[in-house]
Amino acid sequence: MDLIDAIKAIDKPHEDDVLNRLFTPWGENLNSDKVLQEYPRPQFVRDNYVNLNGYWDYTFVSEKESVEIPSDDKMEGKILVPFSPEAMLSGVEKRLDPDQYLWYKKDLPALTRKFKDSRYLLHFGAVDQFADIYVNGTYLGSHSGGYLPFTVDITEHLYFSPDGSYAEDNKLAVRVKDTSDSSYHSRGKQTLRRGGMYYTCQSGIWQTVWIEEVPSTYIREIRIRPEADLKTVSIEISTNRPSSVTIKTPGLELVKSGRSFDSNESAFPGDASFSSDTYPTIGQKSEGDAPSYYHFTLSLKDPHLWSPEDPYLYPLQIDTGEDHVRSYFAMRFFSTEKDDKGITRFCLNHKPYFLMGVLDQGYWPDGLYTAPSDEALIYDITEMKRLHFNMMRKHIKIESARWYYHCDRLGMIVWQDMVSGGSSYAKPVVSYLPTLFPKVFGRMSDGPAYYKTFSRGSAEGRSEWLLEMQNTIRHLYNVPSIGTWVLFNEGWGQFNAAGATVMAKEMDDSRPIDQASGWFDEGSGSFRSVHNYFRPLNVEIDKAGRAFVISEYGGLTCHLDGHSSVDRVYGYKKFENLDTFGVAYYNLINGDLKPLIAKGLSGAVYTQVSDVEEEVNGLMTYDRKITKINPNLDPNMSKRLNQ
């Protein structure tokens, strides 16, 4: 495929294609009685919980029919939560259109009462895109945004046994609407007209749903910050009412502790409504709630530093009264600093560290946004490590909390994209011309005069994205493996990138920021970040003295019959077999990329982890059954890159 054909194919929809029914090994062996049963938040673990994944009732209705919860005889069938209705693993395989609503219903299991004044928190990992929550027919609240978690305190609306010892005969209903890419809301690569580099849209519940029982006084939120001195960690804890908080971790000395804020202040910047177990809570709160905040400073005498080569994690126990939470943290620091030659580099623990990165879309042929199992998440990470990558760029998607946990414990640095949104993109301006002529068309201003050009004419949409950016940073702040926040990608819904960078730094000044990946760089942030698929790879000297990264390159294409969604091929350079593909890949890495490190290249992100639908430029097939390259051709590449 030549340059012009590849550019034209970017936005060519093929929504009438019937995709081949590909299953991953984990989807083929899925046990519907034990779907994603692992505790969903490894950095905020409680023992008292009930996992609600499994079969729920569902029905699609029109807007007129959506006003009331449908009766049982109006439900269409069973859906396997947390797979979206569009996914094969859901058992539904039906799209939720923008003019429809999707109702879910489930009878809750009996809930025991462990504490005298128990509270019951209903958690949703993610619901795409708008969710209304009902318990026993009562509307409790709504949540907007398809990628961030939220919580509902359902205690006051549960039915209890006469003696109050347990809750039973309770019914949960969820109403969902999803506009996909027909509006300005964040949607990533989802589209109603899939094709090329845009993929099948999905909707509804797509991450784990669970209920936790907590005492009347409980821990709401924790914020963990390893400091730049690599000897100190600061921990801020929020409770729902004044209490006594203790923390424990082996081998660390408590330097300072105490209640540092009164109940009317917030220890955490950003959206003040974002609370309760690191999630925003909707619905009624317990009487007497008055949030309190506590600050602890810990000092390490002999710190065990985290790195991809040695991903050491410190355990952490937090207690307040009868509430007990297990967590973890790592001692590490990400930054950009000058090396001994005066070149600005990405640094890990104040030492230059070359990022051998790979782009990760987070799509699965059988589960779409939802990995079919925890083992599937682990496989992607370990296979990329086996291929000598030390960084994965999570591309315009927020993943389940367990994926980040596995990156933490297995040793994989993460570059986290914000999820893109905006109205329909002006592809010639934001994609075609900048790809062909980046030095001419990749430097347009993203200020007010160009809002409509960048699909950001809606003031409400701009405000919504900024809030989601803040809450994304807040939600993932504690993840040790996240090394950089990526704000905008290739101008998709970009606006005021310089101002957004300031806001992101206010939320988190402990990590570098990639302000604009690809083009339309506004001159701030930590990196000069370019995409290069069609030109010889090179290093561009940044006038502002920032580190230089090639945040996308490669895209080499190899279609394998029986392992691809369609026969059509989308990618940037086509190879007919794995032998020629492998030779081209290693020539690109060893001949073109690695020599640039000495010239100032701080990192590079190869496209991509796996094929996705007709985009067959993955290092693995979409079904994860074939890895296209042989890593043994260069067994010590990662080690040599960072000597």
PDB file of C-alpha atoms in Angstrom, residues 448-637:
ATOM      1  CA  PRO A 448     -10.553  29.727  19.759  1.00  0.00           C
ATOM      2  CA  ALA A 449     -10.279  30.665  16.097  1.00  0.00           C
ATOM      3  CA  TYR A 450      -9.769  26.996  15.224  1.00  0.00           C
ATOM      4  CA  TYR A 451     -12.162  25.274  17.643  1.00  0.00           C
ATOM      5  CA  LYS A 452     -14.486  24.177  14.836  1.00  0.00           C
ATOM      6  CA  THR A 453     -11.582  23.034  12.680  1.00  0.00           C
ATOM      7  CA  PHE A 454     -10.540  20.720  15.518  1.00  0.00           C
ATOM      8  CA  SER A 455     -14.155  19.553  16.068  1.00  0.00           C
ATOM      9  CA  ARG A 456     -14.407  21.432  19.373  1.00  0.00           C
ATOM     10  CA  GLY A 457     -17.079  24.009  18.626  1.00  0.00           C
ATOM     11  CA  SER A 458     -19.154  22.940  21.642  1.00  0.00           C
ATOM     12  CA  ALA A 459     -18.245  24.811  24.844  1.00  0.00           C
ATOM     13  CA  GLU A 460     -20.013  22.087  26.835  1.00  0.00           C
ATOM     14  CA  GLY A 461     -17.899  19.457  25.113  1.00  0.00           C
ATOM     15  CA  ARG A 462     -14.676  21.309  25.911  1.00  0.00           C
ATOM     16  CA  SER A 463     -15.618  21.648  29.574  1.00  0.00           C
ATOM     17  CA  GLU A 464     -16.601  17.975  29.720  1.00  0.00           C
ATOM     18  CA  TRP A 465     -13.257  16.842  28.312  1.00  0.00           C
ATOM     19  CA  LEU A 466     -11.279  18.973  30.784  1.00  0.00           C
ATOM     20  CA  LEU A 467     -13.205  17.473  33.699  1.00  0.00           C
ATOM     21  CA  GLU A 468     -12.667  13.973  32.343  1.00  0.00           C
ATOM     22  CA  MET A 469      -8.950  14.685  31.968  1.00  0.00           C
ATOM     23  CA  GLN A 470      -8.746  15.761  35.604  1.00  0.00           C
ATOM     24  CA  ASN A 471     -10.704  12.747  36.797  1.00  0.00           C
ATOM     25  CA  THR A 472      -8.612  10.389  34.678  1.00  0.00           C
ATOM     26  CA  ILE A 473      -5.440  11.666  36.352  1.00  0.00           C
ATOM     27  CA  ARG A 474      -7.116  11.444  39.714  1.00  0.00           C
ATOM     28  CA  HIS A 475      -8.400   7.916  39.087  1.00  0.00           C
ATOM     29  CA  LEU A 476      -4.992   6.603  37.962  1.00  0.00           C
ATOM     30  CA  TYR A 477      -2.748   8.822  40.077  1.00  0.00           C
ATOM     31  CA  ASN A 478      -1.535   6.002  42.339  1.00  0.00           C
ATOM     32  CA  VAL A 479      -0.538   3.617  39.538  1.00  0.00           C
ATOM     33  CA  PRO A 480       3.252   3.191  39.824  1.00  0.00           C
ATOM     34  CA  SER A 481       3.792   2.137  36.208  1.00  0.00           C
ATOM     35  CA  ILE A 482       2.222   5.226  34.607  1.00  0.00           C
ATOM     36  CA  GLY A 483       5.163   7.297  33.443  1.00  0.00           C
ATOM     37  CA  THR A 484       3.520   9.953  31.247  1.00  0.00           C
ATOM     38  CA  TRP A 485       0.116  11.521  30.617  1.00  0.00           C
ATOM     39  CA  VAL A 486      -0.694  11.945  26.898  1.00  0.00           C
ATOM     40  CA  LEU A 487      -3.288  14.697  26.464  1.00  0.00           C
ATOM     41  CA  PHE A 488      -4.121  14.873  22.747  1.00  0.00           C
ATOM     42  CA  ASN A 489      -3.501  12.573  19.786  1.00  0.00           C
ATOM     43  CA  GLU A 490      -3.160  13.800  16.192  1.00  0.00           C
ATOM     44  CA  GLY A 491      -5.439  16.765  16.795  1.00  0.00           C
ATOM     45  CA  TRP A 492      -8.562  14.655  17.456  1.00  0.00           C
ATOM     46  CA  GLY A 493     -10.747  17.017  19.446  1.00  0.00           C
ATOM     47  CA  GLN A 494      -7.698  19.050  20.488  1.00  0.00           C
ATOM     48  CA  PHE A 495      -8.099  22.543  21.933  1.00  0.00           C
ATOM     49  CA  ASN A 496      -6.034  24.874  24.118  1.00  0.00           C
ATOM     50  CA  ALA A 497      -3.357  22.208  24.601  1.00  0.00           C
ATOM     51  CA  ALA A 498      -1.059  24.625  26.419  1.00  0.00           C
ATOM     52  CA  GLY A 499      -3.786  25.463  28.941  1.00  0.00           C
ATOM     53  CA  ALA A 500      -4.714  21.788  29.349  1.00  0.00           C
ATOM     54  CA  THR A 501      -1.052  21.051  30.089  1.00  0.00           C
ATOM     55  CA  VAL A 502      -1.044  23.616  32.893  1.00  0.00           C
ATOM     56  CA  MET A 503      -4.205  22.073  34.324  1.00  0.00           C
ATOM     57  CA  ALA A 504      -2.731  18.555  34.118  1.00  0.00           C
ATOM     58  CA  LYS A 505       0.431  19.705  35.899  1.00  0.00           C
ATOM     59  CA  GLU A 506      -1.690  21.177  38.664  1.00  0.00           C
ATOM     60  CA  MET A 507      -3.271  17.744  39.077  1.00  0.00           C
ATOM     61  CA  ASP A 508       0.056  15.903  38.922  1.00  0.00           C
ATOM     62  CA  ASP A 509       3.439  17.600  38.792  1.00  0.00           C
ATOM     63  CA  SER A 510       5.284  14.325  39.437  1.00  0.00           C
ATOM     64  CA  ARG A 511       5.067  12.918  35.882  1.00  0.00           C
ATOM     65  CA  PRO A 512       6.047  14.172  32.418  1.00  0.00           C
ATOM     66  CA  ILE A 513       3.283  15.223  30.014  1.00  0.00           C
ATOM     67  CA  ASP A 514       3.064  14.563  26.275  1.00  0.00           C
ATOM     68  CA  GLN A 515       0.954  17.518  25.274  1.00  0.00           C
ATOM     69  CA  ALA A 516       0.201  16.651  21.635  1.00  0.00           C
ATOM     70  CA  SER A 517       1.208  13.276  20.252  1.00  0.00           C
ATOM     71  CA  GLY A 518       1.758  13.430  16.510  1.00  0.00           C
ATOM     72  CA  TRP A 519       1.442  17.076  15.516  1.00  0.00           C
ATOM     73  CA  PHE A 520      -0.198  20.406  16.425  1.00  0.00           C
ATOM     74  CA  ASP A 521       2.395  20.865  19.168  1.00  0.00           C
ATOM     75  CA  GLU A 522       1.855  24.051  21.189  1.00  0.00           C
ATOM     76  CA  GLY A 523       5.405  24.193  22.544  1.00  0.00           C
ATOM     77  CA  SER A 524       4.847  23.110  26.146  1.00  0.00           C
ATOM     78  CA  GLY A 525       4.718  19.763  27.854  1.00  0.00           C
ATOM     79  CA  SER A 526       7.759  17.572  28.398  1.00  0.00           C
ATOM     80  CA  PHE A 527       8.272  16.216  24.871  1.00  0.00           C
ATOM     81  CA  ARG A 528       8.508  17.037  21.216  1.00  0.00           C
ATOM     82  CA  SER A 529       6.332  14.122  20.160  1.00  0.00           C
ATOM     83  CA  VAL A 530       6.007  13.130  16.484  1.00  0.00           C
ATOM     84  CA  HIS A 531       4.366  10.369  14.437  1.00  0.00           C
ATOM     85  CA  ASN A 532       6.358   9.074  11.500  1.00  0.00           C
ATOM     86  CA  TYR A 533       5.074   6.245   9.323  1.00  0.00           C
ATOM     87  CA  PHE A 534       6.157   7.346   5.847  1.00  0.00           C
ATOM     88  CA  ARG A 535       9.455   9.209   6.130  1.00  0.00           C
ATOM     89  CA  PRO A 536      12.952   8.115   7.197  1.00  0.00           C
ATOM     90  CA  LEU A 537      13.138   8.128  10.993  1.00  0.00           C
ATOM     91  CA  ASN A 538      15.138  11.005  12.417  1.00  0.00           C
ATOM     92  CA  VAL A 539      15.596  13.174  15.505  1.00  0.00           C
ATOM     93  CA  GLU A 540      14.294  16.739  15.508  1.00  0.00           C
ATOM     94  CA  ILE A 541      16.053  19.222  17.747  1.00  0.00           C
ATOM     95  CA  ASP A 542      13.476  20.938  19.931  1.00  0.00           C
ATOM     96  CA  LYS A 543      14.002  24.679  20.359  1.00  0.00           C
ATOM     97  CA  ALA A 544      12.430  24.541  23.807  1.00  0.00           C
ATOM     98  CA  GLY A 545      14.944  21.926  24.922  1.00  0.00           C
ATOM     99  CA  ARG A 546      12.369  19.190  25.509  1.00  0.00           C
ATOM    100  CA  ALA A 547      12.986  15.477  25.137  1.00  0.00           C
ATOM    101  CA  PHE A 548      12.273  14.023  21.700  1.00  0.00           C
ATOM    102  CA  VAL A 549      10.117  10.920  21.141  1.00  0.00           C
ATOM    103  CA  ILE A 550       8.681   9.213  18.084  1.00  0.00           C
ATOM    104  CA  SER A 551       5.351   8.444  19.686  1.00  0.00           C
ATOM    105  CA  GLU A 552       4.122   6.349  16.720  1.00  0.00           C
ATOM    106  CA  TYR A 553       6.015   4.605  13.906  1.00  0.00           C
ATOM    107  CA  GLY A 554       6.081   1.253  12.134  1.00  0.00           C
ATOM    108  CA  GLY A 555       2.621   0.014  11.244  1.00  0.00           C
ATOM    109  CA  LEU A 556       4.090  -2.812   9.149  1.00  0.00           C
ATOM    110  CA  THR A 557       1.283  -4.990   7.829  1.00  0.00           C
ATOM    111  CA  CYS A 558       0.930  -8.747   7.451  1.00  0.00           C
ATOM    112  CA  HIS A 559      -2.505 -10.341   6.897  1.00  0.00           C
ATOM    113  CA  LEU A 560      -2.845 -13.964   8.023  1.00  0.00           C
ATOM    114  CA  ASP A 561      -5.772 -15.947   6.680  1.00  0.00           C
ATOM    115  CA  GLY A 562      -7.980 -17.408   9.389  1.00  0.00           C
ATOM    116  CA  HIS A 563      -6.755 -14.904  11.979  1.00  0.00           C
ATOM    117  CA  SER A 564      -8.069 -11.623  10.554  1.00  0.00           C
ATOM    118  CA  SER A 565     -11.490 -10.007  10.780  1.00  0.00           C
ATOM    119  CA  VAL A 566     -11.755  -9.245   7.057  1.00  0.00           C
ATOM    120  CA  ASP A 567      -9.731  -9.937   3.914  1.00  0.00           C
ATOM    121  CA  ARG A 568      -9.216  -6.224   3.359  1.00  0.00           C
ATOM    122  CA  VAL A 569      -5.822  -4.954   4.536  1.00  0.00           C
ATOM    123  CA  TYR A 570      -5.217  -1.613   6.225  1.00  0.00           C
ATOM    124  CA  GLY A 571      -1.713  -0.577   7.250  1.00  0.00           C
ATOM    125  CA  TYR A 572       1.262   1.431   6.085  1.00  0.00           C
ATOM    126  CA  LYS A 573       3.478  -1.144   4.324  1.00  0.00           C
ATOM    127  CA  LYS A 574       2.275  -4.579   3.280  1.00  0.00           C
ATOM    128  CA  PHE A 575       4.219  -7.857   3.538  1.00  0.00           C
ATOM    129  CA  GLU A 576       2.997 -11.141   2.101  1.00  0.00           C
ATOM    130  CA  ASN A 577       4.462 -13.528   4.671  1.00  0.00           C
ATOM    131  CA  LEU A 578       6.012 -13.657   8.140  1.00  0.00           C
ATOM    132  CA  ASP A 579       9.575 -14.058   6.827  1.00  0.00           C
ATOM    133  CA  THR A 580       9.586 -10.787   4.891  1.00  0.00           C
ATOM    134  CA  PHE A 581       7.620  -9.099   7.682  1.00  0.00           C
ATOM    135  CA  GLY A 582      10.191 -10.196  10.285  1.00  0.00           C
ATOM    136  CA  VAL A 583      13.153  -9.011   8.205  1.00  0.00           C
ATOM    137  CA  ALA A 584      11.544  -5.614   7.672  1.00  0.00           C
ATOM    138  CA  TYR A 585      10.730  -5.277  11.374  1.00  0.00           C
ATOM    139  CA  TYR A 586      14.269  -5.987  12.535  1.00  0.00           C
ATOM    140  CA  ASN A 587      15.802  -3.788   9.876  1.00  0.00           C
ATOM    141  CA  LEU A 588      13.531  -0.990  11.084  1.00  0.00           C
ATOM    142  CA  ILE A 589      14.466  -1.499  14.738  1.00  0.00           C
ATOM    143  CA  ASN A 590      18.163  -2.231  14.377  1.00  0.00           C
ATOM    144  CA  GLY A 591      18.994  -0.247  11.267  1.00  0.00           C
ATOM    145  CA  ASP A 592      16.745   2.799  11.531  1.00  0.00           C
ATOM    146  CA  LEU A 593      15.657   3.257  15.139  1.00  0.00           C
ATOM    147  CA  LYS A 594      18.468   2.257  17.459  1.00  0.00           C
ATOM    148  CA  PRO A 595      21.140   4.520  15.876  1.00  0.00           C
ATOM    149  CA  LEU A 596      18.947   7.514  16.743  1.00  0.00           C
ATOM    150  CA  ILE A 597      19.323   6.970  20.498  1.00  0.00           C
ATOM    151  CA  ALA A 598      22.814   8.474  20.506  1.00  0.00           C
ATOM    152  CA  LYS A 599      21.449  11.452  18.562  1.00  0.00           C
ATOM    153  CA  GLY A 600      18.853  12.286  21.211  1.00  0.00           C
ATOM    154  CA  LEU A 601      15.909   9.921  20.756  1.00  0.00           C
ATOM    155  CA  SER A 602      14.331   9.313  24.173  1.00  0.00           C
ATOM    156  CA  GLY A 603      11.722   6.759  23.186  1.00  0.00           C
ATOM    157  CA  ALA A 604       9.660   5.321  20.379  1.00  0.00           C
ATOM    158  CA  VAL A 605       6.236   3.656  20.152  1.00  0.00           C
ATOM    159  CA  TYR A 606       5.815   0.912  17.552  1.00  0.00           C
ATOM    160  CA  THR A 607       2.342   0.413  16.058  1.00  0.00           C
ATOM    161  CA  GLN A 608       1.051  -1.938  17.464  1.00  0.00           C
ATOM    162  CA  VAL A 609       0.377  -4.776  19.953  1.00  0.00           C
ATOM    163  CA  SER A 610      -2.161  -6.679  17.866  1.00  0.00           C
ATOM    164  CA  ASP A 611      -4.222  -6.470  14.718  1.00  0.00           C
ATOM    165  CA  VAL A 612      -7.629  -4.829  15.201  1.00  0.00           C
ATOM    166  CA  GLU A 613     -10.338  -5.665  12.654  1.00  0.00           C
ATOM    167  CA  GLU A 614      -8.998  -4.660   9.201  1.00  0.00           C
ATOM    168  CA  GLU A 615      -5.987  -2.882  10.696  1.00  0.00           C
ATOM    169  CA  VAL A 616      -3.502  -5.768  10.441  1.00  0.00           C
ATOM    170  CA  ASN A 617      -0.340  -4.019  11.574  1.00  0.00           C
ATOM    171  CA  GLY A 618      -0.043  -5.846  14.894  1.00  0.00           C
ATOM    172  CA  LEU A 619       2.854  -7.807  16.283  1.00  0.00           C
ATOM    173  CA  MET A 620       0.198 -10.395  17.160  1.00  0.00           C
ATOM    174  CA  THR A 621      -2.912 -11.440  15.297  1.00  0.00           C
ATOM    175  CA  TYR A 622      -6.225 -10.068  16.582  1.00  0.00           C
ATOM    176  CA  ASP A 623      -7.102 -13.427  18.153  1.00  0.00           C
ATOM    177  CA  ARG A 624      -3.711 -13.485  19.947  1.00  0.00           C
ATOM    178  CA  LYS A 625      -2.953 -16.935  18.521  1.00  0.00           C
ATOM    179  CA  ILE A 626       0.104 -15.981  16.452  1.00  0.00           C
ATOM    180  CA  THR A 627       3.003 -13.677  17.278  1.00  0.00           C
ATOM    181  CA  LYS A 628       4.399 -12.479  13.976  1.00  0.00           C
ATOM    182  CA  ILE A 629       8.054 -11.898  14.924  1.00  0.00           C
ATOM    183  CA  ASN A 630      10.763 -13.957  16.594  1.00  0.00           C
ATOM    184  CA  PRO A 631      12.243 -12.092  19.571  1.00  0.00           C
ATOM    185  CA  ASN A 632      15.246 -14.416  19.752  1.00  0.00           C
ATOM    186  CA  LEU A 633      16.804 -12.631  16.798  1.00  0.00           C
ATOM    187  CA  ASP A 634      17.940 -10.017  19.301  1.00  0.00           C
ATOM    188  CA  PRO A 635      17.637 -11.487  22.807  1.00  0.00           C
ATOM    189  CA  ASN A 636      19.462  -8.678  24.615  1.00  0.00           C
ATOM    190  CA  MET A 637      18.009  -5.648  22.842  1.00  0.00           C
TER     191      MET A 637
END
